[in-house]
PDB file of C-alpha atoms and ligand atoms in Angstrom:
ATOM      1  CA  UNK O  50      40.487 133.947  48.241  1.00  0.00           C
ATOM      2  CA  UNK O  51      39.322 133.326  51.684  1.00  0.00           C
ATOM      3  CA  UNK O  52      40.167 130.239  53.851  1.00  0.00           C
ATOM      4  CA  UNK O  53      38.010 128.578  55.280  1.00  0.00           C
ATOM      5  CA  UNK O  54      37.648 126.175  59.072  1.00  0.00           C
ATOM      6  CA  UNK O  55      34.753 123.983  60.492  1.00  0.00           C
ATOM      7  CA  UNK O  56      34.737 122.947  63.825  1.00  0.00           C
ATOM      8  CA  UNK O  57      32.240 121.141  64.776  1.00  0.00           C
ATOM      9  CA  UNK O  58      31.568 120.037  68.180  1.00  0.00           C
ATOM     10  CA  UNK O  59      30.052 116.558  67.558  1.00  0.00           C
ATOM     11  CA  UNK O  60      32.353 112.910  67.356  1.00  0.00           C
ATOM     12  CA  UNK O  61      29.776 111.123  65.949  1.00  0.00           C
ATOM     13  CA  UNK O  62      30.034 109.204  63.288  1.00  0.00           C
ATOM     14  CA  UNK O  63      26.272 109.866  61.953  1.00  0.00           C
ATOM     15  CA  UNK O  64      27.375 113.559  63.240  1.00  0.00           C
ATOM     16  CA  UNK O  65      24.148 116.099  62.044  1.00  0.00           C
ATOM     17  CA  UNK O  66      26.756 118.948  62.593  1.00  0.00           C
ATOM     18  CA  UNK O  67      28.991 116.796  60.605  1.00  0.00           C
ATOM     19  CA  UNK O  68      26.248 116.563  57.634  1.00  0.00           C
ATOM     20  CA  UNK O  69      25.727 120.737  58.213  1.00  0.00           C
ATOM     21  CA  UNK O  70      29.745 121.390  57.680  1.00  0.00           C
ATOM     22  CA  UNK O  71      30.338 118.798  54.874  1.00  0.00           C
ATOM     23  CA  UNK O  72      26.952 120.289  53.090  1.00  0.00           C
ATOM     24  CA  UNK O  73      28.124 124.062  53.783  1.00  0.00           C
ATOM     25  CA  UNK O  74      31.149 123.007  52.689  1.00  0.00           C
ATOM     26  CA  UNK O  75      29.728 121.933  49.334  1.00  0.00           C
ATOM     27  CA  UNK O  76      28.097 125.305  49.373  1.00  0.00           C
ATOM     28  CA  UNK O  77      31.247 127.282  49.481  1.00  0.00           C
ATOM     29  CA  UNK O  78      31.809 129.407  46.227  1.00  0.00           C
ATOM     30  CA  UNK O  79      34.905 128.901  43.915  1.00  0.00           C
ATOM     31  CA  UNK O  80      38.305 129.188  44.850  1.00  0.00           C
ATOM     32  CA  UNK O  81      36.708 129.465  48.686  1.00  0.00           C
ATOM     33  CA  UNK O  82      39.187 126.968  50.314  1.00  0.00           C
ATOM     34  CA  UNK O  83      38.793 124.168  53.497  1.00  0.00           C
ATOM     35  CA  UNK O  84      39.309 122.730  56.052  1.00  0.00           C
ATOM     36  CA  UNK O  85      38.104 120.238  58.644  1.00  0.00           C
ATOM     37  CA  UNK O  86      39.286 119.838  62.212  1.00  0.00           C
ATOM     38  CA  UNK O  87      38.565 116.550  64.732  1.00  0.00           C
ATOM     39  CA  UNK O  88      38.657 118.436  67.353  1.00  0.00           C
ATOM     40  CA  UNK O  89      38.606 114.279  69.271  1.00  0.00           C
ATOM     41  CA  UNK O  90      42.229 114.191  68.237  1.00  0.00           C
ATOM     42  CA  UNK O  91      42.532 116.860  70.934  1.00  0.00           C
ATOM     43  CA  UNK O  92      43.936 115.306  73.823  1.00  0.00           C
ATOM     44  CA  UNK O  93      42.627 117.263  77.394  1.00  0.00           C
ATOM     45  CA  UNK O  94      43.825 120.735  77.685  1.00  0.00           C
ATOM     46  CA  UNK O  95      46.616 120.650  80.167  1.00  0.00           C
ATOM     47  CA  UNK O  96      49.239 123.157  80.375  1.00  0.00           C
ATOM     48  CA  UNK O  97      51.852 121.076  80.405  1.00  0.00           C
ATOM     49  CA  UNK O  98      51.313 119.282  77.737  1.00  0.00           C
ATOM     50  CA  UNK O  99      53.762 121.894  75.432  1.00  0.00           C
ATOM     51  CA  UNK O 100      54.709 119.803  72.249  1.00  0.00           C
ATOM     52  CA  UNK O 101      51.783 117.668  70.331  1.00  0.00           C
ATOM     53  CA  UNK O 102      51.184 117.360  67.297  1.00  0.00           C
ATOM     54  CA  UNK O 103      47.916 117.411  67.167  1.00  0.00           C
ATOM     55  CA  UNK O 104      47.430 120.631  69.815  1.00  0.00           C
ATOM     56  CA  UNK O 105      50.675 121.802  66.643  1.00  0.00           C
ATOM     57  CA  UNK O 106      48.262 121.034  63.706  1.00  0.00           C
ATOM     58  CA  UNK O 107      45.556 122.863  65.250  1.00  0.00           C
ATOM     59  CA  UNK O 108      47.713 125.866  65.525  1.00  0.00           C
ATOM     60  CA  UNK O 109      48.974 126.594  62.836  1.00  0.00           C
ATOM     61  CA  UNK O 110      45.194 125.101  61.055  1.00  0.00           C
ATOM     62  CA  UNK O 111      43.499 128.586  63.890  1.00  0.00           C
ATOM     63  CA  UNK O 112      46.055 130.788  62.462  1.00  0.00           C
ATOM     64  CA  UNK O 113      45.977 130.363  59.151  1.00  0.00           C
ATOM     65  CA  UNK O 114      42.355 130.680  58.786  1.00  0.00           C
ATOM     66  CA  UNK O 115      40.680 133.883  57.651  1.00  0.00           C
ATOM     67  CA  UNK O 116      37.817 132.572  59.026  1.00  0.00           C
ATOM     68  CA  UNK O 117      36.356 130.183  61.386  1.00  0.00           C
ATOM     69  CA  UNK O 118      33.011 128.523  61.342  1.00  0.00           C
ATOM     70  CA  UNK O 119      31.909 126.752  64.354  1.00  0.00           C
ATOM     71  CA  UNK O 120      29.041 123.851  63.564  1.00  0.00           C
ATOM     72  CA  UNK O 121      28.210 122.448  66.688  1.00  0.00           C
ATOM     73  CA  UNK O 122      25.366 120.619  68.793  1.00  0.00           C
ATOM     74  CA  UNK O 123      24.067 121.882  72.559  1.00  0.00           C
ATOM     75  CA  UNK O 124      24.783 119.968  75.243  1.00  0.00           C
ATOM     76  CA  UNK O 125      23.343 120.277  78.385  1.00  0.00           C
ATOM     77  CA  UNK O 126      21.770 124.042  77.522  1.00  0.00           C
ATOM     78  CA  UNK O 127      25.433 124.821  76.405  1.00  0.00           C
ATOM     79  CA  UNK O 128      28.529 123.184  74.510  1.00  0.00           C
ATOM     80  CA  UNK O 129      29.641 120.253  74.564  1.00  0.00           C
ATOM     81  CA  UNK O 130      33.242 119.234  76.621  1.00  0.00           C
ATOM     82  CA  UNK O 131      34.398 118.938  73.620  1.00  0.00           C
ATOM     83  CA  UNK O 132      34.498 121.721  71.839  1.00  0.00           C
ATOM     84  CA  UNK O 133      35.536 123.778  74.918  1.00  0.00           C
ATOM     85  CA  UNK O 134      37.970 121.718  75.115  1.00  0.00           C
ATOM     86  CA  UNK O 135      39.254 122.718  71.185  1.00  0.00           C
ATOM     87  CA  UNK O 136      38.635 126.405  72.139  1.00  0.00           C
ATOM     88  CA  UNK O 137      40.615 126.591  75.300  1.00  0.00           C
ATOM     89  CA  UNK O 138      43.386 124.943  73.345  1.00  0.00           C
ATOM     90  CA  UNK O 139      43.161 127.367  70.875  1.00  0.00           C
ATOM     91  CA  UNK O 140      43.153 130.300  73.720  1.00  0.00           C
ATOM     92  CA  UNK O 141      46.700 130.710  74.828  1.00  0.00           C
ATOM     93  CA  UNK O 142      48.525 134.051  75.384  1.00  0.00           C
ATOM     94  CA  UNK O 143      44.975 135.237  75.936  1.00  0.00           C
ATOM     95  CA  UNK O 144      44.158 137.783  74.760  1.00  0.00           C
ATOM     96  CA  UNK O 145      46.743 137.706  72.653  1.00  0.00           C
ATOM     97  CA  UNK O 146      46.018 133.788  70.897  1.00  0.00           C
ATOM     98  CA  UNK O 147      44.800 133.126  67.385  1.00  0.00           C
ATOM     99  CA  UNK O 148      41.919 133.820  68.436  1.00  0.00           C
ATOM    100  CA  UNK O 149      42.591 137.398  68.534  1.00  0.00           C
ATOM    101  CA  UNK O 150      40.231 139.037  65.871  1.00  0.00           C
ATOM    102  CA  UNK O 151      39.965 136.121  64.311  1.00  0.00           C
ATOM    103  CA  UNK O 152      36.447 136.318  62.104  1.00  0.00           C
ATOM    104  CA  UNK O 153      34.169 133.949  63.854  1.00  0.00           C
ATOM    105  CA  UNK O 154      30.654 132.183  62.282  1.00  0.00           C
ATOM    106  CA  UNK O 155      28.510 130.162  64.618  1.00  0.00           C
ATOM    107  CA  UNK O 156      26.282 127.476  63.672  1.00  0.00           C
ATOM    108  CA  UNK O 157      24.118 125.205  66.332  1.00  0.00           C
ATOM    109  CA  UNK O 158      22.030 121.576  65.814  1.00  0.00           C
ATOM    110  CA  UNK O 159      19.848 120.104  66.819  1.00  0.00           C
ATOM    111  CA  UNK O 160      18.001 116.775  67.399  1.00  0.00           C
ATOM    112  CA  UNK O 161      15.049 118.781  68.910  1.00  0.00           C
ATOM    113  CA  UNK O 162      13.020 122.079  68.137  1.00  0.00           C
ATOM    114  CA  UNK O 163      15.281 124.563  69.437  1.00  0.00           C
ATOM    115  CA  UNK O 164      18.057 124.321  66.616  1.00  0.00           C
ATOM    116  CA  UNK O 165      21.246 124.579  70.275  1.00  0.00           C
ATOM    117  CA  UNK O 166      20.760 128.349  69.929  1.00  0.00           C
ATOM    118  CA  UNK O 167      21.115 128.701  73.536  1.00  0.00           C
ATOM    119  CA  UNK O 168      24.648 126.900  73.060  1.00  0.00           C
ATOM    120  CA  UNK O 169      24.866 130.359  70.538  1.00  0.00           C
ATOM    121  CA  UNK O 170      24.822 132.345  72.881  1.00  0.00           C
ATOM    122  CA  UNK O 171      27.024 130.256  75.460  1.00  0.00           C
ATOM    123  CA  UNK O 172      29.829 130.747  72.366  1.00  0.00           C
ATOM    124  CA  UNK O 173      29.835 133.342  72.242  1.00  0.00           C
ATOM    125  CA  UNK O 174      30.400 134.713  75.758  1.00  0.00           C
ATOM    126  CA  UNK O 175      34.011 132.958  75.220  1.00  0.00           C
ATOM    127  CA  UNK O 176      34.721 133.823  71.982  1.00  0.00           C
ATOM    128  CA  UNK O 177      33.778 137.217  73.083  1.00  0.00           C
ATOM    129  CA  UNK O 178      36.186 136.436  76.731  1.00  0.00           C
ATOM    130  CA  UNK O 179      39.297 135.793  73.670  1.00  0.00           C
ATOM    131  CA  UNK O 180      38.695 138.749  71.830  1.00  0.00           C
ATOM    132  CA  UNK O 181      37.576 137.221  68.771  1.00  0.00           C
ATOM    133  CA  UNK O 182      35.398 138.780  66.829  1.00  0.00           C
ATOM    134  CA  UNK O 183      31.540 136.572  66.059  1.00  0.00           C
ATOM    135  CA  UNK O 184      29.994 138.082  63.193  1.00  0.00           C
ATOM    136  CA  UNK O 185      26.626 139.900  63.117  1.00  0.00           C
ATOM    137  CA  UNK O 186      23.908 137.919  62.183  1.00  0.00           C
ATOM    138  CA  UNK O 187      19.723 136.647  62.696  1.00  0.00           C
ATOM    139  CA  UNK O 188      21.293 132.370  64.067  1.00  0.00           C
ATOM    140  CA  UNK O 189      21.514 130.156  61.873  1.00  0.00           C
ATOM    141  CA  UNK O 190      20.210 126.450  63.909  1.00  0.00           C
ATOM    142  CA  UNK O 191      18.640 123.034  62.145  1.00  0.00           C
ATOM    143  CA  UNK O 192      16.134 121.656  64.021  1.00  0.00           C
ATOM    144  CA  UNK O 193      15.692 118.042  64.190  1.00  0.00           C
ATOM    145  CA  UNK O 194      18.448 117.970  62.745  1.00  0.00           C
ATOM    146  CA  UNK O 195      18.501 114.450  62.385  1.00  0.00           C
ATOM    147  CA  UNK O 196      16.472 113.469  60.478  1.00  0.00           C
ATOM    148  CA  UNK O 197      17.972 115.609  58.169  1.00  0.00           C
ATOM    149  CA  UNK O 198      21.062 113.914  57.146  1.00  0.00           C
ATOM    150  CA  UNK O 199      20.649 111.721  53.648  1.00  0.00           C
ATOM    151  CA  UNK O 200      24.514 110.042  53.109  1.00  0.00           C
ATOM    152  CA  UNK O 201      26.343 111.689  55.699  1.00  0.00           C
ATOM    153  CA  UNK O 202      25.328 115.699  53.496  1.00  0.00           C
ATOM    154  CA  UNK O 203      22.024 118.293  55.530  1.00  0.00           C
ATOM    155  CA  UNK O 204      19.244 118.408  53.361  1.00  0.00           C
ATOM    156  CA  UNK O 205      17.231 120.647  54.211  1.00  0.00           C
ATOM    157  CA  UNK O 206      17.567 124.034  51.861  1.00  0.00           C
ATOM    158  CA  UNK O 207      15.550 126.769  53.440  1.00  0.00           C
ATOM    159  CA  UNK O 208      17.733 126.458  55.990  1.00  0.00           C
ATOM    160  CA  UNK O 209      21.282 125.589  53.593  1.00  0.00           C
ATOM    161  CA  UNK O 210      19.840 128.561  50.940  1.00  0.00           C
ATOM    162  CA  UNK O 211      19.655 130.699  54.535  1.00  0.00           C
ATOM    163  CA  UNK O 212      22.816 129.598  55.774  1.00  0.00           C
ATOM    164  CA  UNK O 213      24.760 130.268  52.230  1.00  0.00           C
ATOM    165  CA  UNK O 214      23.296 134.707  52.063  1.00  0.00           C
ATOM    166  CA  UNK O 215      25.339 134.097  55.457  1.00  0.00           C
ATOM    167  CA  UNK O 216      28.081 132.897  55.184  1.00  0.00           C
ATOM    168  CA  UNK O 217      28.332 135.143  52.267  1.00  0.00           C
ATOM    169  CA  UNK O 218      28.475 137.841  53.743  1.00  0.00           C
ATOM    170  CA  UNK O 219      30.408 135.916  56.610  1.00  0.00           C
ATOM    171  CA  UNK O 220      32.847 135.296  53.189  1.00  0.00           C
ATOM    172  CA  UNK O 221      33.129 139.011  52.247  1.00  0.00           C
ATOM    173  CA  UNK O 222      34.091 140.461  56.288  1.00  0.00           C
ATOM    174  CA  UNK O 223      37.286 137.847  56.072  1.00  0.00           C
ATOM    175  CA  UNK O 224      41.133 139.269  55.820  1.00  0.00           C
ATOM    176  CA  UNK O 225      41.081 138.397  51.966  1.00  0.00           C
ATOM    177  CA  UNK O 226      37.679 136.781  51.747  1.00  0.00           C
ATOM    178  CA  UNK O 227      35.873 136.337  47.944  1.00  0.00           C
ATOM    179  CA  UNK O 228      33.028 137.519  48.326  1.00  0.00           C
ATOM    180  CA  UNK O 229      34.897 140.964  49.003  1.00  0.00           C
ATOM    181  CA  UNK O 230      36.917 140.301  45.722  1.00  0.00           C
TER     182      UNK O 230
HETATM  183  C1  LIG N 362      25.116 115.000  76.462  1.00  0.00           C
HETATM  184  C2  LIG N 362      23.775 115.229  75.448  1.00  0.00           C
HETATM  185  C3  LIG N 362      23.326 116.738  76.268  1.00  0.00           C
HETATM  186  C4  LIG N 362      22.241 116.608  74.776  1.00  0.00           C
HETATM  187  N1  LIG N 362      21.112 117.691  75.255  1.00  0.00           N
HETATM  188  C5  LIG N 362      20.632 118.921  74.583  1.00  0.00           C
HETATM  189  C6  LIG N 362      20.964 120.200  74.698  1.00  0.00           C
HETATM  190  O1  LIG N 362      20.456 121.070  75.785  1.00  0.00           O
HETATM  191  N2  LIG N 362      19.811 120.588  73.817  1.00  0.00           N
HETATM  192  C7  LIG N 362      19.322 119.743  72.694  1.00  0.00           C
HETATM  193  O2  LIG N 362      18.485 120.875  71.676  1.00  0.00           O
HETATM  194  N3  LIG N 362      19.126 118.565  72.453  1.00  0.00           N
HETATM  195  C8  LIG N 362      20.325 118.202  73.615  1.00  0.00           C
HETATM  196  N4  LIG N 362      21.198 117.080  73.489  1.00  0.00           N
HETATM  197  C9  LIG N 362      20.011 116.573  72.297  1.00  0.00           C
HETATM  198  C10 LIG N 362      21.382 116.583  70.707  1.00  0.00           C
HETATM  199  O3  LIG N 362      20.815 117.716  70.860  1.00  0.00           O
HETATM  200  C11 LIG N 362      21.877 115.190  69.805  1.00  0.00           C
HETATM  201  O4  LIG N 362      21.758 114.410  70.335  1.00  0.00           O
HETATM  202  C12 LIG N 362      22.318 115.969  68.459  1.00  0.00           C
HETATM  203  O5  LIG N 362      21.865 114.598  67.433  1.00  0.00           O
HETATM  204  C13 LIG N 362      23.840 115.988  68.189  1.00  0.00           C
HETATM  205  O6  LIG N 362      24.536 116.354  67.985  1.00  0.00           O
HETATM  206  P1  LIG N 362      25.579 115.768  66.602  1.00  0.00           P
HETATM  207  O7  LIG N 362      24.097 114.848  65.417  1.00  0.00           O
HETATM  208  O8  LIG N 362      25.929 116.507  66.088  1.00  0.00           O
HETATM  209  O9  LIG N 362      26.025 114.509  67.254  1.00  0.00           O
HETATM  210  C14 LIG N 362      22.057 116.316  73.799  1.00  0.00           C
HETATM  211  C15 LIG N 362      22.795 115.040  73.401  1.00  0.00           C
HETATM  212  C16 LIG N 362      23.768 114.971  74.347  1.00  0.00           C
HETATM  213  C17 LIG N 362      24.478 113.290  74.470  1.00  0.00           C
END
């Protein structure tokens, strides 16, 4: 059975990215477990910080995950600084970090029509630099996302059904993935 870690790229209470992560988590197959990181709890990256409990908890969650699902908005054509900060914490030691060989899936959201797709390419580039394994798939994007949040969950059957299909492949690829049986 796979254990999946969701990393959202927004702190907003009404965030469409968080709502998307919740909807995706609700569609995980039985037996697949998941957890969600709150990247807002992490301090700004500083190599002098050696014993921060939030950083330690984040690194443990990262190490323990069979797969990581990023659900993030696009900020100024790239990934939010919040998300980059979390990734930077997870990226040490270089090329031997918890991200090395970690299977990652990218989902992007946007208040606009392009669904944050430009941020996806930046995120892939960053993850590649850490030797993470970005799951190859058609991009999962959620355009006009803010109008699709109902009671804290994304509501868009077509996107969620497509995402569920891709997540099935992703879970198969994860070490111990549920779909791999
Ligand atoms: C600082 C900032 C930069 C943004 N830049 C973009 C952008 O480049 N492309 C885009 O599609 N939307 C952009 N947006 C709009 C976001 O897509 C929208 O606010 C989205 O709902 C944020 O995600 P959230 O709902 O998870 O908080 C930006 C929003 C903010 C606050």
